[in-house]
Every structure is written in C-alpha cells, then in structure tokens.
PDB file of C-alpha atoms and ligand atoms in Angstrom:
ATOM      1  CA  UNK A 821     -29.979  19.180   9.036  1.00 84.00           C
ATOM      2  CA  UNK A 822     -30.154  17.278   5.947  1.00 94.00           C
ATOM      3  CA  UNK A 823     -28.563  14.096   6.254  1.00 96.00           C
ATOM      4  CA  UNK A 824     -27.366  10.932   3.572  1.00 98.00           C
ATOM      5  CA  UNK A 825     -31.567  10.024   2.919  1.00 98.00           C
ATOM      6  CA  UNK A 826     -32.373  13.644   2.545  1.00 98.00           C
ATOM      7  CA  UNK A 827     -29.850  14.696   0.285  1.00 98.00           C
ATOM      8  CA  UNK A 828     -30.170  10.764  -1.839  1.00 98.00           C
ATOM      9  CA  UNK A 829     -33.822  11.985  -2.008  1.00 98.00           C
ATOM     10  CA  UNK A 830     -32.938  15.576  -3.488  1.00 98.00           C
ATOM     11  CA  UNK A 831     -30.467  13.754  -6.100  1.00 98.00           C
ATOM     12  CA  UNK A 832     -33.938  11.359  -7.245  1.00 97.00           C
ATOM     13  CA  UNK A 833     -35.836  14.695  -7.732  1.00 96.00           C
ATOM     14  CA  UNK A 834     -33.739  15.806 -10.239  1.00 97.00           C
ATOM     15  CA  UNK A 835     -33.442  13.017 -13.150  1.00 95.00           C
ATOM     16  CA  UNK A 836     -35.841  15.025 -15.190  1.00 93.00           C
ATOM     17  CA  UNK A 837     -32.551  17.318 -15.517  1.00 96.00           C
ATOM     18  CA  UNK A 838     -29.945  15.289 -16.515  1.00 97.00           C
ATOM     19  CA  UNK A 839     -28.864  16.567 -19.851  1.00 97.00           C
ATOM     20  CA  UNK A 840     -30.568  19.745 -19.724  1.00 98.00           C
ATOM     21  CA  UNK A 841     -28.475  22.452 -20.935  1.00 98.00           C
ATOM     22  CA  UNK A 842     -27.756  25.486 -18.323  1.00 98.00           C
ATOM     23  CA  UNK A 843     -28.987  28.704 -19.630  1.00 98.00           C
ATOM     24  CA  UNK A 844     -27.618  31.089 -17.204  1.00 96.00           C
ATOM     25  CA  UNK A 845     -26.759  30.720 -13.294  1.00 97.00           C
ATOM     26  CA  UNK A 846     -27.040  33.707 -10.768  1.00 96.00           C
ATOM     27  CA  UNK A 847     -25.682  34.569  -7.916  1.00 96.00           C
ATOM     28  CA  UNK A 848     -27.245  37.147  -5.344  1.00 94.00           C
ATOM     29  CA  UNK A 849     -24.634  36.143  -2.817  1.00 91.00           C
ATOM     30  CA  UNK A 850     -21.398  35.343  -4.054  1.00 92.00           C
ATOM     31  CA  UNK A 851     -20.218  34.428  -0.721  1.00 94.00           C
ATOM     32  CA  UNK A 852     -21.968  31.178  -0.586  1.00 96.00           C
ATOM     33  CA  UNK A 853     -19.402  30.434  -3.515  1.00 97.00           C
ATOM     34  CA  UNK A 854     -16.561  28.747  -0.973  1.00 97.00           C
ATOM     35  CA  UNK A 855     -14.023  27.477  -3.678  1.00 98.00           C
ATOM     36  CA  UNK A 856     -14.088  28.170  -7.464  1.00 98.00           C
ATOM     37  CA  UNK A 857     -11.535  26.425  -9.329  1.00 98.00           C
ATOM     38  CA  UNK A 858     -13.477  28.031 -12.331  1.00 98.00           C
ATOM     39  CA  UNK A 859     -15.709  31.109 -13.243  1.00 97.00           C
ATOM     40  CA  UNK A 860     -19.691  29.990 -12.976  1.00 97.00           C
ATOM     41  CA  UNK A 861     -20.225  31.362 -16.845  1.00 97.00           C
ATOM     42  CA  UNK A 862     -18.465  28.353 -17.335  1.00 98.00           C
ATOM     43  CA  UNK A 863     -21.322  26.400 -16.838  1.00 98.00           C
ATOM     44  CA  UNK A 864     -23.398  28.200 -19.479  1.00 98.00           C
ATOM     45  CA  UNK A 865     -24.675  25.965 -22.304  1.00 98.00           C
ATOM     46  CA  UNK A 866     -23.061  22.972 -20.733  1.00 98.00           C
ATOM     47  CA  UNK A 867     -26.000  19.965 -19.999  1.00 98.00           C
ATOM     48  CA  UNK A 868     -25.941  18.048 -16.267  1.00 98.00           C
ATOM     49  CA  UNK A 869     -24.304  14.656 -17.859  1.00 98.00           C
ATOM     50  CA  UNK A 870     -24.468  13.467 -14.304  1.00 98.00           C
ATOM     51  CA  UNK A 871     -26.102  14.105 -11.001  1.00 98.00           C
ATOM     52  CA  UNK A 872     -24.798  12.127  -7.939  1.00 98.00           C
ATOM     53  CA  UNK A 873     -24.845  12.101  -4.155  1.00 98.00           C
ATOM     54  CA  UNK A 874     -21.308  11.425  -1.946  1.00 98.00           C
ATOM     55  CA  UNK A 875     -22.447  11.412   1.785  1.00 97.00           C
ATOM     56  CA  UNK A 876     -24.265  14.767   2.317  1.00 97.00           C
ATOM     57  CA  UNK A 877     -22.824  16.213  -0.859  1.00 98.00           C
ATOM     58  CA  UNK A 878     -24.569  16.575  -4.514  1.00 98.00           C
ATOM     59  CA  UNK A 879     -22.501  16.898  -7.230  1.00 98.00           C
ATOM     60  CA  UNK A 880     -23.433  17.908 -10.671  1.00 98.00           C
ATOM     61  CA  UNK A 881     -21.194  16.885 -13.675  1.00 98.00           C
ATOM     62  CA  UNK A 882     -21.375  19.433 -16.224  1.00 98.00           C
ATOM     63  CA  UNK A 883     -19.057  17.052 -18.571  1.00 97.00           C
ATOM     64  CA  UNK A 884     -15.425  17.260 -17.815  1.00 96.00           C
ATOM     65  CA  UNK A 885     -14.375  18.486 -15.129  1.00 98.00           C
ATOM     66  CA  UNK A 886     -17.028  20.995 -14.732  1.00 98.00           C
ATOM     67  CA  UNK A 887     -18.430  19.634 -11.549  1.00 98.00           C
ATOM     68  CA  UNK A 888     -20.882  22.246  -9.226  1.00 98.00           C
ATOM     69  CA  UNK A 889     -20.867  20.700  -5.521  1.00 98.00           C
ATOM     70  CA  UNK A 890     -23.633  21.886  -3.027  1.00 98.00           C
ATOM     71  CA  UNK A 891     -24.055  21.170   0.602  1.00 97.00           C
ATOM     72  CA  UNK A 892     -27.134  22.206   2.973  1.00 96.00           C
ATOM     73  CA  UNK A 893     -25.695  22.774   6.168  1.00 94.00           C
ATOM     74  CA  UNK A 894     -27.735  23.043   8.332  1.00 90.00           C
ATOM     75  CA  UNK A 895     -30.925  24.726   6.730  1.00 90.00           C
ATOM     76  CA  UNK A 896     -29.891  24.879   3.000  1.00 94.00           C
ATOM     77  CA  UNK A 897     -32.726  23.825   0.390  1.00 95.00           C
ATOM     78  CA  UNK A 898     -32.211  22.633  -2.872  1.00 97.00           C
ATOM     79  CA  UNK A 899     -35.151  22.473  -5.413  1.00 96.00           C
ATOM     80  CA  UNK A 900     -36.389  23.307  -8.994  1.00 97.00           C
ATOM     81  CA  UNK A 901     -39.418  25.409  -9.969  1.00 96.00           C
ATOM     82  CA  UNK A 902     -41.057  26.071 -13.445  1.00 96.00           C
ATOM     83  CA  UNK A 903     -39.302  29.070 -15.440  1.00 91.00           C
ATOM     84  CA  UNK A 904     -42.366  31.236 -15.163  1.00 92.00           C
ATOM     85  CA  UNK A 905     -43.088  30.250 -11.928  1.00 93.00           C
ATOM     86  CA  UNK A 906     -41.919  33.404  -9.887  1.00 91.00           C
ATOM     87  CA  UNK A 907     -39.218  32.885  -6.686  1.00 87.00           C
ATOM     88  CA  UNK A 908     -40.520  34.132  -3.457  1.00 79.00           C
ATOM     89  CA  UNK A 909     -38.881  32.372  -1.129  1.00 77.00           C
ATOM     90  CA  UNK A 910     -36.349  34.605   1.041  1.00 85.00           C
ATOM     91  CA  UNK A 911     -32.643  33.920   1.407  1.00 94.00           C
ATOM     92  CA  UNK A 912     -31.902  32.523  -2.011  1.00 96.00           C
ATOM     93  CA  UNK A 913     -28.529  32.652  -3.397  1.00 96.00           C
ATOM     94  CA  UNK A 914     -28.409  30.599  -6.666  1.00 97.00           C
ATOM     95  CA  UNK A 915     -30.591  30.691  -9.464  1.00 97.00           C
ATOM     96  CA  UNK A 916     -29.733  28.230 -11.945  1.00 97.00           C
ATOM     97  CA  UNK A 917     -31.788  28.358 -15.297  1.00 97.00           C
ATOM     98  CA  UNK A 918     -32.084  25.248 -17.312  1.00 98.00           C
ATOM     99  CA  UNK A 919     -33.555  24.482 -20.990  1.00 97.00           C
ATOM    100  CA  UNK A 920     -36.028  22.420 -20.227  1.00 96.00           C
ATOM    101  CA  UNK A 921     -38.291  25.594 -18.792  1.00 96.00           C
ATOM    102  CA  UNK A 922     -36.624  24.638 -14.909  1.00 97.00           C
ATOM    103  CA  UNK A 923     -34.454  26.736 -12.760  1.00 97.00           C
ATOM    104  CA  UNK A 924     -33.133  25.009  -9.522  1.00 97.00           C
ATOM    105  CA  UNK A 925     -33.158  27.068  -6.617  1.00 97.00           C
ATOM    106  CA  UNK A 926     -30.618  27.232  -3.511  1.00 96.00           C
ATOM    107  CA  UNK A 927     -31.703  29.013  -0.697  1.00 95.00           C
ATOM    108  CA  UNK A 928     -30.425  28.762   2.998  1.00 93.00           C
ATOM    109  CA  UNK A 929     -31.257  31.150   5.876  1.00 88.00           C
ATOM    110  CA  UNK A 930     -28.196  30.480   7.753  1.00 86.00           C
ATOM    111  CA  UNK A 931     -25.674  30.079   5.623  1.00 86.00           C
ATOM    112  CA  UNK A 932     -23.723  27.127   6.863  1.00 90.00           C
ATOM    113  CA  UNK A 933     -23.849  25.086   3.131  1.00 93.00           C
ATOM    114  CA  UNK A 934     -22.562  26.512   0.062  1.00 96.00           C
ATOM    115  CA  UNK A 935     -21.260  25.426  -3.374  1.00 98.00           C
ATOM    116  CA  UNK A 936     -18.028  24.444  -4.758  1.00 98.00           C
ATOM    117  CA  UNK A 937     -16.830  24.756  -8.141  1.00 98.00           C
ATOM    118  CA  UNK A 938     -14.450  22.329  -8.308  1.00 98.00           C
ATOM    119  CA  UNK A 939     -12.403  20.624 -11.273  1.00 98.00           C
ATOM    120  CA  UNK A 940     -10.890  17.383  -9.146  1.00 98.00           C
ATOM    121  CA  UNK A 941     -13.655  15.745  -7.245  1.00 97.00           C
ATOM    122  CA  UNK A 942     -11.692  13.141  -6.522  1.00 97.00           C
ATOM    123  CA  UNK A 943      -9.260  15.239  -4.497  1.00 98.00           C
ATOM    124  CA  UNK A 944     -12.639  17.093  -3.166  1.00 98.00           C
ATOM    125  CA  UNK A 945     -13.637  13.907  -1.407  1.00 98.00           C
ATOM    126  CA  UNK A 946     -10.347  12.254  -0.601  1.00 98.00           C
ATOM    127  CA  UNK A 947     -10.741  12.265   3.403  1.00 97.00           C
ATOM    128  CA  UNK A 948     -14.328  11.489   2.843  1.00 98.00           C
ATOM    129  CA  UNK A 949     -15.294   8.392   4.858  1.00 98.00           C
ATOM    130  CA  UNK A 950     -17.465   5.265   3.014  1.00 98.00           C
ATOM    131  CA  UNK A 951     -20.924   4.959   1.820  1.00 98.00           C
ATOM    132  CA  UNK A 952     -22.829   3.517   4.449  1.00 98.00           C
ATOM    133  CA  UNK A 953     -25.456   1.826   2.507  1.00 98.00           C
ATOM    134  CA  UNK A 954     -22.600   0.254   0.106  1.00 98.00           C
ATOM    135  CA  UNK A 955     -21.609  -2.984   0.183  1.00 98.00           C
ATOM    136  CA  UNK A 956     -17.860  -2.517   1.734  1.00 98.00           C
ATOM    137  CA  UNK A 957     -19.239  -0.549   4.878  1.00 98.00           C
ATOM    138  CA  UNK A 958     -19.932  -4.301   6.407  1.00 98.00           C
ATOM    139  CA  UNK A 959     -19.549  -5.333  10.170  1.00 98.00           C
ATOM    140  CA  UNK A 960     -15.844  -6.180   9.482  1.00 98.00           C
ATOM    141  CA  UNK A 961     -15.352  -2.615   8.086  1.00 98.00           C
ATOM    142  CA  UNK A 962     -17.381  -1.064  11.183  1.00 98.00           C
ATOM    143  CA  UNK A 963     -15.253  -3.401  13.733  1.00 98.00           C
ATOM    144  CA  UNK A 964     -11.903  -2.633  12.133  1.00 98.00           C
ATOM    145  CA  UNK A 965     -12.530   1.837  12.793  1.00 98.00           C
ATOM    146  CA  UNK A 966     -14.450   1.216  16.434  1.00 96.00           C
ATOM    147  CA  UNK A 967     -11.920  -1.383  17.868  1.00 94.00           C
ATOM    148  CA  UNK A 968      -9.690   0.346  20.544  1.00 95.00           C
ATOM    149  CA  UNK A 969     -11.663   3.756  20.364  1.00 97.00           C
ATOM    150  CA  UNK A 970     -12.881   4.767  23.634  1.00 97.00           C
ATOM    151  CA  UNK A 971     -15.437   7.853  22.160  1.00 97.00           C
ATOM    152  CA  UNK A 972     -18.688   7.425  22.353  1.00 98.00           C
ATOM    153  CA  UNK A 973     -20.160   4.998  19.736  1.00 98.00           C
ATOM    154  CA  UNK A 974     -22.436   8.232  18.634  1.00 98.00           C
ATOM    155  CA  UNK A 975     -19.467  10.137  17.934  1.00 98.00           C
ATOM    156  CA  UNK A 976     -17.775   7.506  16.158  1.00 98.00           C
ATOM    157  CA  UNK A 977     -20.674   6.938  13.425  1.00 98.00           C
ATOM    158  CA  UNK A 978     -21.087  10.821  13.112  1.00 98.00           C
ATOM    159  CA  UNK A 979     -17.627  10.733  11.924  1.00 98.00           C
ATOM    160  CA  UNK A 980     -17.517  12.145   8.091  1.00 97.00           C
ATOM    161  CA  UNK A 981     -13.999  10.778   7.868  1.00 98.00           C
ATOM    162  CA  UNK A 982     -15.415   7.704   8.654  1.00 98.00           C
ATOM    163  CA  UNK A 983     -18.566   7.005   7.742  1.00 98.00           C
ATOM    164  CA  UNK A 984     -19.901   9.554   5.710  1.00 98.00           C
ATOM    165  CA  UNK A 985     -23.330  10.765   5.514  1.00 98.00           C
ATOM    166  CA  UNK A 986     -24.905   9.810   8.794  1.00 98.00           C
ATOM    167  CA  UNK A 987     -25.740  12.625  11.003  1.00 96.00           C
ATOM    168  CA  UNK A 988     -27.868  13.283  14.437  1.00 97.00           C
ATOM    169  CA  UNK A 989     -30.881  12.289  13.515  1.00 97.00           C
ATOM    170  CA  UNK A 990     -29.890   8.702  11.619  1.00 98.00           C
ATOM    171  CA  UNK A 991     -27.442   7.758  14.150  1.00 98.00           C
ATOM    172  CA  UNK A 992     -30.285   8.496  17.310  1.00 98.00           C
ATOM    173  CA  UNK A 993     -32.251   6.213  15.299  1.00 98.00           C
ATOM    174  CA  UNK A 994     -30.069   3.732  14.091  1.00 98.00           C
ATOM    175  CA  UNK A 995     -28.489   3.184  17.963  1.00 98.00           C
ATOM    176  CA  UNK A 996     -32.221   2.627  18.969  1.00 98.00           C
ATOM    177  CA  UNK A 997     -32.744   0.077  16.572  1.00 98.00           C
ATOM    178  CA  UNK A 998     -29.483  -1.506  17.818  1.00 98.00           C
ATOM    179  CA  UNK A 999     -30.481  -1.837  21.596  1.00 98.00           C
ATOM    180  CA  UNK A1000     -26.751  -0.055  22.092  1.00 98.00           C
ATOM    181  CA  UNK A1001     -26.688   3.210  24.278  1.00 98.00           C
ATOM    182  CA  UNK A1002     -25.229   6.115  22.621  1.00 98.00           C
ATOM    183  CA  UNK A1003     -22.597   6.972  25.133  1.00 98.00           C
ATOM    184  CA  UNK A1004     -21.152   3.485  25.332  1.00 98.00           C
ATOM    185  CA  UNK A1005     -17.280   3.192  24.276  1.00 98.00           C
ATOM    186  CA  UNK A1006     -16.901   2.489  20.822  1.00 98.00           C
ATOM    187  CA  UNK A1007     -14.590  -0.053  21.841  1.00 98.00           C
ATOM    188  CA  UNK A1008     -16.941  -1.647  23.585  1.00 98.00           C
ATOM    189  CA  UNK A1009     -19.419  -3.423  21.299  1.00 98.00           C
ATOM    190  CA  UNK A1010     -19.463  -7.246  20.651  1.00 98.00           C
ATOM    191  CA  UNK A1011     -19.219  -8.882  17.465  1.00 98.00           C
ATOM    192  CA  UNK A1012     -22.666  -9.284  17.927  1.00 98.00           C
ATOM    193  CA  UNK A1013     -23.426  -5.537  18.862  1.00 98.00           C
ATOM    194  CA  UNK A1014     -21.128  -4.499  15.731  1.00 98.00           C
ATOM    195  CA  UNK A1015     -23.250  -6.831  12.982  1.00 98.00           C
ATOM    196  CA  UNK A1016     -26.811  -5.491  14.464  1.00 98.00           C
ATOM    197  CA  UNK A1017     -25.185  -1.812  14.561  1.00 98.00           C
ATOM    198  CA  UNK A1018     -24.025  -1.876  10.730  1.00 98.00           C
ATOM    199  CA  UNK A1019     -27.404  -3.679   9.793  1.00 98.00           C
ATOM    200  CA  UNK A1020     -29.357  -0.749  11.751  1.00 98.00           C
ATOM    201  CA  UNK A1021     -27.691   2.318   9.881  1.00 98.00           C
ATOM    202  CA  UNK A1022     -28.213   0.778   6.700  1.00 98.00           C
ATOM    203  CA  UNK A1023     -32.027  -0.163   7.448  1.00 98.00           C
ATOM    204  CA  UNK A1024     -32.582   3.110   9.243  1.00 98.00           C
ATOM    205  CA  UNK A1025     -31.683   5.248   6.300  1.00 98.00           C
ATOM    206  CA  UNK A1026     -32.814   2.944   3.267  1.00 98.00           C
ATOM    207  CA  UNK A1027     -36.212   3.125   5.178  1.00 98.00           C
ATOM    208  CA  UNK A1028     -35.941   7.272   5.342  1.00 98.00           C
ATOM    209  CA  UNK A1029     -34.847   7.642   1.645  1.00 98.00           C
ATOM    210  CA  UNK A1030     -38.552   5.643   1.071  1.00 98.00           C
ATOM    211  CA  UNK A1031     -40.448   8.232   3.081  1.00 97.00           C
ATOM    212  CA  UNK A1032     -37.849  10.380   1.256  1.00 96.00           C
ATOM    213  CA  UNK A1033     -36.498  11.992   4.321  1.00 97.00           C
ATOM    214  CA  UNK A1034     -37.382  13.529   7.560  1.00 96.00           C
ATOM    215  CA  UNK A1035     -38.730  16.643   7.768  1.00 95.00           C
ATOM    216  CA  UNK A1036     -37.971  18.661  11.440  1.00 87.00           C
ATOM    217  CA  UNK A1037     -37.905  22.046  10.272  1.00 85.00           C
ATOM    218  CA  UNK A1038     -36.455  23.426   7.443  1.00 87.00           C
ATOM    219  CA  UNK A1039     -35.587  20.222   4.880  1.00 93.00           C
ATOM    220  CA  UNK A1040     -37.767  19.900   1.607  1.00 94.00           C
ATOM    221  CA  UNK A1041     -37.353  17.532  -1.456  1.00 94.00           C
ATOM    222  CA  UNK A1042     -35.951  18.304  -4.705  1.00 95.00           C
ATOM    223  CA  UNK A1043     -39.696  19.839  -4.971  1.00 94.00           C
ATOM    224  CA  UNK A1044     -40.134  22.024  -2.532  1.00 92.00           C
ATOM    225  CA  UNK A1045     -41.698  19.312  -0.849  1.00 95.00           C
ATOM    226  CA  UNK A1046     -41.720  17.649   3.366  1.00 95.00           C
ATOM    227  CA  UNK A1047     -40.553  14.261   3.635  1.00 96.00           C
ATOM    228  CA  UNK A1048     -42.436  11.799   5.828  1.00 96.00           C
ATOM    229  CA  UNK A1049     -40.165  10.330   7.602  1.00 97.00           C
ATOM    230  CA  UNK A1050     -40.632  12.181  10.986  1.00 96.00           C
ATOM    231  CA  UNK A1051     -43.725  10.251  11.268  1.00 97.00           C
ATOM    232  CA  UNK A1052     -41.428   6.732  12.332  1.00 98.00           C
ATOM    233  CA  UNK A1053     -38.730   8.502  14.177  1.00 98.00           C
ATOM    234  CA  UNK A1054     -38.636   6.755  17.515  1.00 98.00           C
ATOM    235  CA  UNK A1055     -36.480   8.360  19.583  1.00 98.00           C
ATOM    236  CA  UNK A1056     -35.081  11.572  17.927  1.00 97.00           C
ATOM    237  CA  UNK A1057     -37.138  14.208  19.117  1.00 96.00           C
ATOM    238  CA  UNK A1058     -39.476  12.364  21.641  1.00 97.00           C
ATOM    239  CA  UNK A1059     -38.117  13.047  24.469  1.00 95.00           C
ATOM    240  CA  UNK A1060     -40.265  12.720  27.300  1.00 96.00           C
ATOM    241  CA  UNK A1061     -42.817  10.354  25.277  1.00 98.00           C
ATOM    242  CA  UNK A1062     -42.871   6.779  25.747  1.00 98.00           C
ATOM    243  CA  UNK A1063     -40.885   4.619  24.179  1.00 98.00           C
ATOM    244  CA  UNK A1064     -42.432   2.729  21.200  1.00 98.00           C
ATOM    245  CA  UNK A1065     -40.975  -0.287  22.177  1.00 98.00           C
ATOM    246  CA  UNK A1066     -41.161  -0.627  26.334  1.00 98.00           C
ATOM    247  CA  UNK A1067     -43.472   2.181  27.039  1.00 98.00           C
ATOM    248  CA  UNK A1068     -40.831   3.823  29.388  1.00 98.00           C
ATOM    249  CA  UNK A1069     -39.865   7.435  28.856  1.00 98.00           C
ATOM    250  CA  UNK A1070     -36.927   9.093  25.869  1.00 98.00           C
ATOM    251  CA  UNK A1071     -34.075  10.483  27.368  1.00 98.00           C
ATOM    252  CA  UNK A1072     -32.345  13.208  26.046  1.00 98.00           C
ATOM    253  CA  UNK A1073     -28.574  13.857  26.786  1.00 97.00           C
ATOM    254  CA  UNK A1074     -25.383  15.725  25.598  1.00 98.00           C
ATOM    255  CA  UNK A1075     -23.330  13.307  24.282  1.00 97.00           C
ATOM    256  CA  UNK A1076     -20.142  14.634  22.184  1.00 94.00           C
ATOM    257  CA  UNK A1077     -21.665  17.816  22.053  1.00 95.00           C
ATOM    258  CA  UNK A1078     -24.819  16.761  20.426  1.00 96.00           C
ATOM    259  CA  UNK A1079     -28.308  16.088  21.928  1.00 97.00           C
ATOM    260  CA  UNK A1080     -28.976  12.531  22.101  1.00 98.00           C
ATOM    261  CA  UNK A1081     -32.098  10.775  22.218  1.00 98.00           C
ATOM    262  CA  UNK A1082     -32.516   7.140  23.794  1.00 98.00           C
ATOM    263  CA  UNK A1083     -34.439   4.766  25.609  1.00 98.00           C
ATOM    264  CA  UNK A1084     -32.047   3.587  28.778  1.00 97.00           C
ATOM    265  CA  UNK A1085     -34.282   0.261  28.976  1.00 98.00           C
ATOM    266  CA  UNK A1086     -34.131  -0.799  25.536  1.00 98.00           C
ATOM    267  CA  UNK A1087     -30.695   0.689  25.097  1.00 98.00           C
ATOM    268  CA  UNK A1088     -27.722  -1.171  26.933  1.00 97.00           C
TER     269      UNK A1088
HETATM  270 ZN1  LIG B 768     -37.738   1.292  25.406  1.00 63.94          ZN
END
C-alpha cells in the first residue's frame, strides 16, 4: 500500500505540471468518484496552481476551491504518460489530459482509493492527524497521544487520526530501528524509548522518499516507475531471514490485525 514516502514521491513527479492547463478529464468508472462537491467539467481549462501531499493524500489545486483529492488504497497508481503515448494498462479509471502534451493516469485493480472533488479541504482533513516529518510531531507531541494508552505501540503510530501517513510497512521499520517491540503498550515507552521512536519514523521515511519509495507489488512513481526502497527494508517482509543486525531470525505476528515483522532480540 502506498504509504507518506510513496505518495511525497508521486507529488515530486509531477512539478513539470504545475500550471498546466486541464484539457479534458475522463472517467471510465464514475464510481471511483466518492464525493463531488462539483461537476469534473469544472476542471476544464483550469491550470494545477498547486500540487501537495497531506499524509497519504494528493491534492491538486485547480485555483479556488477547485481542489481534485486522490488516494491509492491499497493498489491505486498515479502517473503521467505522453499524449500520444497510448494507455494499456488495465483497470484505469481517470484520464486526465493536460496542455503540456501529458495526461495523468489513475488506475487501481482493487478499487479501495478513489478521488474527491472537494471545495473545503480544510474541512476534508480536519480529523487528519500531524505530519510526521514536520517539525511539531516531536517526542513531546508523540509522549503526550501514547501516555496512558495500553494498544499496541504499532497500532498507535498507524493511527491516521494521529499521526498521519505512516502505514505497515514504515511503522515495521521504524519500530526496528527503535529496538521497541511492536506489541508493547503504548503506554509503556520511556522518555528515552519515545525520543528514539519519533527520531526513527522520521529517519525511516525521509530515507524511503530518497529511494523514492518501496516497491512490494503494485506501487510505481509518478512515472510509471519501482521505487528502491525494498532493497533496505529490514524487517518488513523478511520473515524467516536473519536479522541484519544480530543474525537471529524475523518474526512475523498479528498484531492489531496487521502482520508484523520484528526481530525479538533486537526488539525489547
Ligand atoms: Zn536482531
């Protein structure tokens, strides 16, 4: 699923199209549209003023309060192609055509993402939790939502209302690189714990958005393209392999309802 360095690395594909005009856009699936607070032939002749990322969201600004929202779910790609270049990719919903000889192309086999057409973005994001990589998530921001919460610390940081952008395979990694076990109460963590948490996430996924993102299975750039990330993961998805670190083996485990990956020796 593409997470916060997937989707930052989508939004840096796509300067080349900030104010390009939109030509047309088409839908072959109007269903993916889940809230229009306007009619997409709105958009028409209108130039992407801006083009910015809030946790797993992109937003494009079409001046005003023209804003076109996309998420990826779980398989979603987002990416542009030359005009003449013809689209053979299956299960592609939105066409977008711009006037600089682009189109953008959204196409998701399973359907969990879609786009929004919203007018009050603010409102759109209001229960959306902060910026991890900005300067106000800090350890004292991190110790004032985990103290007296007795979830899992995994659960906690996968929180959207919380902390938004961070999803299975950031907060594997990010725990790793903490030495803190994923299943340990929240509540639990020292001061210490807390500071080396916070400094973790934001190290984990500033490295990621340099390899521009991790490519499992379906996620590709803002070009079509994998990300190279996968290549330092080291513990989502190597279970059973030795750990990088001690040499012992991954564990994998349900914890919250989502497959966890850990080393139980580096990992307290
Ligand atoms: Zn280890």
């Amino acid at each position: 699923m593409p997470e916060l360095p997937e989707i930052e690395t989508i939004k840096r594909s796509f300067v080349n199209l900030i104010n390009s005009k939109v030509l047309r856009i088409e839908f072959n699936r109007y269903d993916i549209i889940r809230r229009s607070d306007f009619k997409p032939e709105e958009l028409h002749g209108k130039p992407a003023e801006i083009i910015y990322r809030r946790g797993k969201y992109l937003v494009f600004n079409f001046g005003g309060h023209l804003n076109l929202i996309v998420h990826l779910g779980m398989s979603g790609r987002l990416y542009l192609m030359e005009d003449d270049q013809s689209v053979i990719g299956k299960h592609v919903h939105m066409i977008a055509y711009f006037n600089n000889h682009k189109k953008l192309i959204y196409q998701d086999a399973r359907r969990f993402g879609g786009v929004w057409l919203i007018n009050d973005v603010k409102g759109f994001f209001a229960r959306l939790g902060k910026e991890p990589l900005e300067d106000d998530f800090n350890p004292q921001y991190l110790g004032d939502i985990i103290r007296n919460r007795k979830i899992p610390i995994k659960s906690l940081i996968l929180d959207q209302h919380l902390i938004s952008g961070i999803g299975n395979i950031y907060a594997d990694e990010a725990l790793f690189e903490a030495g803190i076990k994923p299943d340990r109460p929240a509540g639990s963590l020292s001061d210490l714990e807390i500071q080396r948490l916070c400094e973790s996430i934001k190290n984990v996924l500033a490295h990621s958005i340099e390899q521009r993102g991790t490519t499992f299975r379906d996620y590709r750039d803002g070009f079509n393209q994998a990300g190279g990330f996968q290549n330092y993961l080291k513990v989502y998805g190597r279970h059973q392999q030795a750990c990088v670190r001690c040499g012992k083996v991954i564990s994998r485990e349900v914890i919250g309802g989502r497959g966890s990956h850990f080393c139980c020796n580096c990992q307290r």
